[in-house]
C-alpha cells in the first residue's frame, strides 16, 4: 500500500501537468469553447476539466466569457513567448548556420542587422579553405552600409511596404558608389519586386566593384525584417549559373534558421 501511495505521488504531478498543457493546447486550436465540449475533446470528466480551468484562470492563462460561459486563452502565453524570444541572442543562433554555409559553398558569408536606413555587419565568416582570389572584400564587422545599395539591404527592403521603402529612400543619402548602383526609386522598386518573386536579393557590383552577393532576409521574433545574411564572392566565381546553385543553399539555410527561431 505504501508503495502504491508513493507511486501515486510520483505520477500525479506529471499527469496534472500533462492535462493542464492539453487544455491549453486544445484551447489554442479551438478558440472559445464550452466546458462540456472541451471535456469531450480531452476525454476527461467534466469535473476534472473544470478544476483544471479554474486553476488556469487563477494563474491568468484562461478566462471565461461572461455572456457565453465559454473558456479561452488569455495573452499571457504570448507575453511569455515575447520575453523568451527577446532574450534570444540572434548571433549565437545564426553563427553555426552561416559557418556551415560558408564552408559548404567555400565563400564568405556576412550577417547584418538593420538600424534605421542602414545595415550593420555583425558577423563575417570566411571558409576554412578559402579559394584564391585577387579581390579582398572591404567588409568588416561593425561596418555600416545603406540599405538601398546592398544585397542584404535589398532583401530587407523587399519585406517592407512600399510606403516604408519610400520613407527609407527619402531619408537616405543616395550615392552612385559604382557604375552599377541603383540611384532612382523607380528602379529600386522594380528590383525589389524581383526579389520578392525569387526570395533572394542580388548585389551586382552595386556597392563594391568586382564583388557580387546573394542575400536573404531573416525576420526577427516579431516578424519584422531586421536581419539578413549573404554569400559574397568575386564576380569571376559568381556567374548566373553559380548564383542559381547558391540560391538553393542560402534559401535552405534561411529555412533552417527560421525553424530554429520558431518562425515556420
mmCIF file of C-alpha atoms in Angstrom:
data_model
loop_
_atom_site.group_PDB
_atom_site.id
_atom_site.type_symbol
_atom_site.label_atom_id
_atom_site.label_comp_id
_atom_site.label_asym_id
_atom_site.label_seq_id
_atom_site.Cartn_x
_atom_site.Cartn_y
_atom_site.Cartn_z
ATOM 1 C CA UNK A 1 0.000 0.000 0.000
ATOM 2 C CA UNK A 2 2.797 2.359 0.919
ATOM 3 C CA UNK A 3 4.474 1.606 -2.393
ATOM 4 C CA UNK A 4 1.240 2.402 -4.272
ATOM 5 C CA UNK A 5 0.858 5.713 -2.466
ATOM 6 C CA UNK A 6 4.452 6.626 -3.214
ATOM 7 C CA UNK A 7 3.914 5.753 -6.890
ATOM 8 C CA UNK A 8 0.846 7.973 -6.989
ATOM 9 C CA UNK A 9 2.829 10.846 -5.504
ATOM 10 C CA UNK A 10 5.336 10.487 -8.319
ATOM 11 C CA UNK A 11 2.787 10.090 -11.137
ATOM 12 C CA UNK A 12 0.171 12.637 -10.185
ATOM 13 C CA UNK A 13 2.232 15.837 -10.661
ATOM 14 C CA UNK A 14 3.297 14.702 -14.143
ATOM 15 C CA UNK A 15 -0.248 13.715 -15.048
ATOM 16 C CA UNK A 16 -1.589 17.052 -13.826
ATOM 17 C CA UNK A 17 0.978 18.939 -15.866
ATOM 18 C CA UNK A 18 0.156 16.881 -18.947
ATOM 19 C CA UNK A 19 -3.551 17.590 -18.517
ATOM 20 C CA UNK A 20 -3.005 21.315 -17.979
ATOM 21 C CA UNK A 21 -0.956 21.594 -21.147
ATOM 22 C CA UNK A 22 -3.540 19.523 -23.023
ATOM 23 C CA UNK A 23 -6.214 22.021 -22.005
ATOM 24 C CA UNK A 24 -4.082 24.958 -23.139
ATOM 25 C CA UNK A 25 -3.086 23.351 -26.440
ATOM 26 C CA UNK A 26 -6.700 22.442 -27.192
ATOM 27 C CA UNK A 27 -7.927 25.961 -26.409
ATOM 28 C CA UNK A 28 -5.208 27.354 -28.678
ATOM 29 C CA UNK A 29 -6.560 25.235 -31.531
ATOM 30 C CA UNK A 30 -10.293 25.679 -30.954
ATOM 31 C CA UNK A 31 -10.647 29.198 -29.624
ATOM 32 C CA UNK A 32 -13.537 29.853 -27.183
ATOM 33 C CA UNK A 33 -15.197 26.585 -26.200
ATOM 34 C CA UNK A 34 -17.675 25.369 -23.603
ATOM 35 C CA UNK A 35 -16.864 23.069 -20.701
ATOM 36 C CA UNK A 36 -18.822 20.051 -21.965
ATOM 37 C CA UNK A 37 -17.373 20.283 -25.464
ATOM 38 C CA UNK A 38 -13.841 20.695 -24.127
ATOM 39 C CA UNK A 39 -14.291 17.690 -21.816
ATOM 40 C CA UNK A 40 -15.335 15.592 -24.808
ATOM 41 C CA UNK A 41 -12.311 16.709 -26.819
ATOM 42 C CA UNK A 42 -9.937 15.855 -23.992
ATOM 43 C CA UNK A 43 -11.651 12.610 -22.999
ATOM 44 C CA UNK A 44 -11.754 13.737 -19.378
ATOM 45 C CA UNK A 45 -14.585 14.017 -16.878
ATOM 46 C CA UNK A 46 -16.288 17.402 -16.779
ATOM 47 C CA UNK A 47 -15.382 17.975 -13.122
ATOM 48 C CA UNK A 48 -11.687 17.299 -13.845
ATOM 49 C CA UNK A 49 -11.621 19.749 -16.747
ATOM 50 C CA UNK A 50 -13.492 22.337 -14.703
ATOM 51 C CA UNK A 51 -10.901 22.056 -11.935
ATOM 52 C CA UNK A 52 -8.066 22.493 -14.453
ATOM 53 C CA UNK A 53 -9.783 25.508 -15.991
ATOM 54 C CA UNK A 54 -10.238 27.117 -12.581
ATOM 55 C CA UNK A 55 -6.540 26.653 -11.883
ATOM 56 C CA UNK A 56 -5.548 28.155 -15.242
ATOM 57 C CA UNK A 57 -7.965 31.045 -14.669
ATOM 58 C CA UNK A 58 -6.420 31.787 -11.283
ATOM 59 C CA UNK A 59 -2.974 31.855 -12.906
ATOM 60 C CA UNK A 60 -4.183 34.207 -15.624
ATOM 61 C CA UNK A 61 -3.801 31.855 -18.595
ATOM 62 C CA UNK A 62 -7.536 31.304 -19.195
ATOM 63 C CA UNK A 63 -10.605 33.492 -18.967
ATOM 64 C CA UNK A 64 -14.326 32.759 -19.207
ATOM 65 C CA UNK A 65 -16.680 34.829 -21.307
ATOM 66 C CA UNK A 66 -19.416 36.187 -19.029
ATOM 67 C CA UNK A 67 -22.107 36.032 -21.737
ATOM 68 C CA UNK A 68 -21.370 32.676 -23.415
ATOM 69 C CA UNK A 69 -19.630 30.949 -20.471
ATOM 70 C CA UNK A 70 -17.041 29.694 -22.942
ATOM 71 C CA UNK A 71 -13.384 29.430 -21.997
ATOM 72 C CA UNK A 72 -10.497 30.916 -23.943
ATOM 73 C CA UNK A 73 -6.793 31.553 -23.563
ATOM 74 C CA UNK A 74 -5.556 34.967 -22.488
ATOM 75 C CA UNK A 75 -2.488 36.646 -23.978
ATOM 76 C CA UNK A 76 -0.284 35.641 -21.062
ATOM 77 C CA UNK A 77 1.349 32.921 -23.140
ATOM 78 C CA UNK A 78 2.108 35.479 -25.833
ATOM 79 C CA UNK A 79 3.708 37.715 -23.220
ATOM 80 C CA UNK A 80 5.845 34.806 -22.035
ATOM 81 C CA UNK A 81 6.954 33.929 -25.552
ATOM 82 C CA UNK A 82 7.845 37.573 -26.188
ATOM 83 C CA UNK A 83 10.048 37.583 -23.091
ATOM 84 C CA UNK A 84 11.725 34.321 -24.099
ATOM 85 C CA UNK A 85 12.355 35.399 -27.693
ATOM 86 C CA UNK A 86 13.577 38.810 -26.609
ATOM 87 C CA UNK A 87 16.348 37.053 -24.705
ATOM 88 C CA UNK A 88 17.455 35.052 -27.745
ATOM 89 C CA UNK A 89 20.909 36.097 -28.897
ATOM 90 C CA UNK A 90 20.394 36.108 -32.659
ATOM 91 C CA UNK A 91 24.123 35.915 -33.335
ATOM 92 C CA UNK A 92 24.504 32.816 -31.168
ATOM 93 C CA UNK A 93 21.644 31.165 -33.039
ATOM 94 C CA UNK A 94 22.710 32.151 -36.543
ATOM 95 C CA UNK A 95 26.500 31.755 -36.370
ATOM 96 C CA UNK A 96 26.645 27.931 -36.656
ATOM 97 C CA UNK A 97 24.369 28.003 -39.696
ATOM 98 C CA UNK A 98 26.283 30.653 -41.599
ATOM 99 C CA UNK A 99 29.569 28.980 -40.657
ATOM 100 C CA UNK A 100 28.368 25.760 -42.224
ATOM 101 C CA UNK A 101 27.089 27.676 -45.247
ATOM 102 C CA UNK A 102 30.456 29.413 -45.707
ATOM 103 C CA UNK A 103 32.261 26.077 -45.689
ATOM 104 C CA UNK A 104 29.695 24.331 -47.889
ATOM 105 C CA UNK A 105 29.879 26.960 -50.623
ATOM 106 C CA UNK A 106 33.508 27.878 -49.884
ATOM 107 C CA UNK A 107 32.734 31.604 -49.871
ATOM 108 C CA UNK A 108 32.479 34.410 -47.322
ATOM 109 C CA UNK A 109 29.145 34.837 -45.522
ATOM 110 C CA UNK A 110 28.001 38.033 -43.775
ATOM 111 C CA UNK A 111 25.228 38.569 -41.234
ATOM 112 C CA UNK A 112 23.754 42.051 -40.800
ATOM 113 C CA UNK A 113 21.081 43.837 -38.810
ATOM 114 C CA UNK A 114 19.071 46.847 -39.871
ATOM 115 C CA UNK A 115 19.396 50.060 -37.908
ATOM 116 C CA UNK A 116 17.416 52.890 -39.426
ATOM 117 C CA UNK A 117 18.329 53.377 -43.085
ATOM 118 C CA UNK A 118 21.466 51.245 -42.828
ATOM 119 C CA UNK A 119 22.609 47.717 -42.152
ATOM 120 C CA UNK A 120 25.384 46.951 -39.687
ATOM 121 C CA UNK A 121 27.684 43.989 -40.233
ATOM 122 C CA UNK A 122 27.503 41.898 -37.065
ATOM 123 C CA UNK A 123 29.248 38.740 -38.235
ATOM 124 C CA UNK A 124 31.601 37.699 -41.028
ATOM 125 C CA UNK A 125 32.564 34.071 -41.626
ATOM 126 C CA UNK A 126 35.260 33.069 -44.080
ATOM 127 C CA UNK A 127 35.503 29.423 -45.206
ATOM 128 C CA UNK A 128 38.139 27.195 -43.652
ATOM 129 C CA UNK A 129 39.664 26.644 -47.081
ATOM 130 C CA UNK A 130 39.211 29.945 -48.924
ATOM 131 C CA UNK A 131 39.605 29.995 -52.657
ATOM 132 C CA UNK A 132 42.359 32.048 -54.209
ATOM 133 C CA UNK A 133 41.194 35.472 -55.285
ATOM 134 C CA UNK A 134 42.660 38.818 -56.227
ATOM 135 C CA UNK A 135 39.679 40.514 -54.587
ATOM 136 C CA UNK A 136 39.831 41.460 -50.924
ATOM 137 C CA UNK A 137 36.375 42.495 -49.737
ATOM 138 C CA UNK A 138 36.177 45.732 -47.778
ATOM 139 C CA UNK A 139 33.501 44.370 -45.445
ATOM 140 C CA UNK A 140 34.203 44.009 -41.742
ATOM 141 C CA UNK A 141 32.242 43.559 -38.528
ATOM 142 C CA UNK A 142 30.942 46.929 -37.335
ATOM 143 C CA UNK A 143 30.760 48.393 -40.828
ATOM 144 C CA UNK A 144 27.557 50.232 -41.829
ATOM 145 C CA UNK A 145 26.146 50.259 -45.344
ATOM 146 C CA UNK A 146 22.996 51.882 -46.825
ATOM 147 C CA UNK A 147 20.032 49.589 -47.356
ATOM 148 C CA UNK A 148 19.407 50.636 -50.957
ATOM 149 C CA UNK A 149 22.723 49.544 -52.482
ATOM 150 C CA UNK A 150 23.495 46.170 -50.917
ATOM 151 C CA UNK A 151 22.122 42.682 -51.368
ATOM 152 C CA UNK A 152 21.389 42.307 -47.656
ATOM 153 C CA UNK A 153 19.743 45.722 -47.629
ATOM 154 C CA UNK A 154 17.537 44.958 -50.614
ATOM 155 C CA UNK A 155 16.489 41.621 -49.125
ATOM 156 C CA UNK A 156 15.279 43.539 -46.051
ATOM 157 C CA UNK A 157 13.594 46.288 -48.074
ATOM 158 C CA UNK A 158 11.705 43.681 -50.117
ATOM 159 C CA UNK A 159 9.907 42.611 -46.924
ATOM 160 C CA UNK A 160 8.637 46.144 -46.293
ATOM 161 C CA UNK A 161 5.658 48.035 -47.649
ATOM 162 C CA UNK A 162 6.195 50.484 -50.489
ATOM 163 C CA UNK A 163 5.437 53.313 -48.066
ATOM 164 C CA UNK A 164 8.261 52.174 -45.775
ATOM 165 C CA UNK A 165 10.642 51.803 -48.711
ATOM 166 C CA UNK A 166 9.848 55.341 -49.887
ATOM 167 C CA UNK A 167 10.445 56.688 -46.400
ATOM 168 C CA UNK A 168 13.843 54.991 -46.175
ATOM 169 C CA UNK A 169 14.758 56.203 -49.663
ATOM 170 C CA UNK A 170 13.800 59.778 -48.792
ATOM 171 C CA UNK A 171 15.929 59.641 -45.645
ATOM 172 C CA UNK A 172 18.972 58.037 -47.254
ATOM 173 C CA UNK A 173 21.918 59.800 -48.837
ATOM 174 C CA UNK A 174 21.733 58.356 -52.336
ATOM 175 C CA UNK A 175 25.184 57.978 -53.817
ATOM 176 C CA UNK A 176 26.349 56.290 -57.010
ATOM 177 C CA UNK A 177 29.031 54.112 -55.418
ATOM 178 C CA UNK A 178 29.781 52.273 -58.659
ATOM 179 C CA UNK A 179 28.502 52.411 -62.229
ATOM 180 C CA UNK A 180 26.023 49.653 -61.261
ATOM 181 C CA UNK A 181 24.475 51.365 -58.217
ATOM 182 C CA UNK A 182 20.703 51.925 -58.295
ATOM 183 C CA UNK A 183 20.089 55.654 -57.915
ATOM 184 C CA UNK A 184 16.379 56.059 -58.706
ATOM 185 C CA UNK A 185 13.430 54.975 -56.591
ATOM 186 C CA UNK A 186 11.547 53.527 -59.551
ATOM 187 C CA UNK A 187 14.481 51.295 -60.413
ATOM 188 C CA UNK A 188 14.756 50.173 -56.790
ATOM 189 C CA UNK A 189 11.044 49.333 -56.580
ATOM 190 C CA UNK A 190 11.313 47.224 -59.741
ATOM 191 C CA UNK A 191 14.336 45.441 -58.287
ATOM 192 C CA UNK A 192 12.503 44.743 -55.023
ATOM 193 C CA UNK A 193 9.637 43.152 -56.943
ATOM 194 C CA UNK A 194 12.105 40.707 -58.474
ATOM 195 C CA UNK A 195 13.500 39.995 -55.003
ATOM 196 C CA UNK A 196 10.001 39.162 -53.750
ATOM 197 C CA UNK A 197 9.437 36.770 -56.643
ATOM 198 C CA UNK A 198 12.760 34.962 -56.284
ATOM 199 C CA UNK A 199 13.052 35.017 -52.494
ATOM 200 C CA UNK A 200 16.584 36.428 -52.552
ATOM 201 C CA UNK A 201 18.359 39.650 -53.481
ATOM 202 C CA UNK A 202 21.496 40.287 -55.519
ATOM 203 C CA UNK A 203 24.224 42.879 -55.283
ATOM 204 C CA UNK A 204 25.623 43.145 -58.797
ATOM 205 C CA UNK A 205 28.729 45.201 -58.016
ATOM 206 C CA UNK A 206 26.444 47.976 -56.774
ATOM 207 C CA UNK A 207 28.400 48.622 -53.602
ATOM 208 C CA UNK A 208 31.869 47.379 -54.453
ATOM 209 C CA UNK A 209 33.319 46.726 -57.904
ATOM 210 C CA UNK A 210 34.393 43.154 -58.503
ATOM 211 C CA UNK A 211 32.128 41.686 -55.812
ATOM 212 C CA UNK A 212 28.755 40.039 -56.319
ATOM 213 C CA UNK A 213 26.460 38.892 -53.494
ATOM 214 C CA UNK A 214 23.294 36.884 -52.965
ATOM 215 C CA UNK A 215 21.293 37.640 -49.801
ATOM 216 C CA UNK A 216 18.150 36.677 -47.881
ATOM 217 C CA UNK A 217 16.219 38.328 -45.062
ATOM 218 C CA UNK A 218 15.515 36.648 -41.721
ATOM 219 C CA UNK A 219 12.719 38.367 -39.744
ATOM 220 C CA UNK A 220 13.133 38.905 -36.010
ATOM 221 C CA UNK A 221 10.895 37.267 -33.383
ATOM 222 C CA UNK A 222 8.182 39.836 -34.080
ATOM 223 C CA UNK A 223 8.230 39.185 -37.805
ATOM 224 C CA UNK A 224 9.995 42.467 -38.599
ATOM 225 C CA UNK A 225 12.567 42.476 -41.442
ATOM 226 C CA UNK A 226 15.596 43.299 -39.305
ATOM 227 C CA UNK A 227 18.248 40.716 -40.176
ATOM 228 C CA UNK A 228 19.833 39.311 -43.314
ATOM 229 C CA UNK A 229 22.805 37.261 -44.433
ATOM 230 C CA UNK A 230 24.639 36.966 -47.715
ATOM 231 C CA UNK A 231 27.199 34.999 -49.688
ATOM 232 C CA UNK A 232 29.831 37.231 -51.291
ATOM 233 C CA UNK A 233 32.450 36.385 -53.897
ATOM 234 C CA UNK A 234 34.405 37.868 -56.798
ATOM 235 C CA UNK A 235 32.317 38.269 -59.945
ATOM 236 C CA UNK A 236 34.505 35.729 -61.718
ATOM 237 C CA UNK A 237 33.103 32.995 -59.465
ATOM 238 C CA UNK A 238 29.579 34.414 -59.217
ATOM 239 C CA UNK A 239 28.195 33.558 -62.639
ATOM 240 C CA UNK A 240 24.427 33.356 -63.101
ATOM 241 C CA UNK A 241 24.732 29.578 -63.034
ATOM 242 C CA UNK A 242 26.605 29.711 -59.720
ATOM 243 C CA UNK A 243 24.032 32.153 -58.343
ATOM 244 C CA UNK A 244 21.307 29.605 -59.095
ATOM 245 C CA UNK A 245 23.265 26.952 -57.200
ATOM 246 C CA UNK A 246 23.906 29.230 -54.241
ATOM 247 C CA UNK A 247 20.248 30.272 -54.160
ATOM 248 C CA UNK A 248 19.297 26.720 -53.225
ATOM 249 C CA UNK A 249 21.849 26.667 -50.404
ATOM 250 C CA UNK A 250 21.078 30.094 -48.980
ATOM 251 C CA UNK A 251 17.303 29.580 -49.060
ATOM 252 C CA UNK A 252 17.685 26.207 -47.343
ATOM 253 C CA UNK A 253 19.855 27.802 -44.654
ATOM 254 C CA UNK A 254 17.278 30.564 -44.162
ATOM 255 C CA UNK A 255 14.565 27.947 -43.696
ATOM 256 C CA UNK A 256 16.670 26.097 -41.124
ATOM 257 C CA UNK A 257 17.325 29.293 -39.168
ATOM 258 C CA UNK A 258 13.644 30.191 -39.201
ATOM 259 C CA UNK A 259 12.761 26.743 -37.923
ATOM 260 C CA UNK A 260 15.296 27.196 -35.131
ATOM 261 C CA UNK A 261 13.715 30.560 -34.288
ATOM 262 C CA UNK A 262 10.220 29.074 -34.350
ATOM 263 C CA UNK A 263 9.134 31.034 -37.422
ATOM 264 C CA UNK A 264 7.951 28.086 -39.532
#
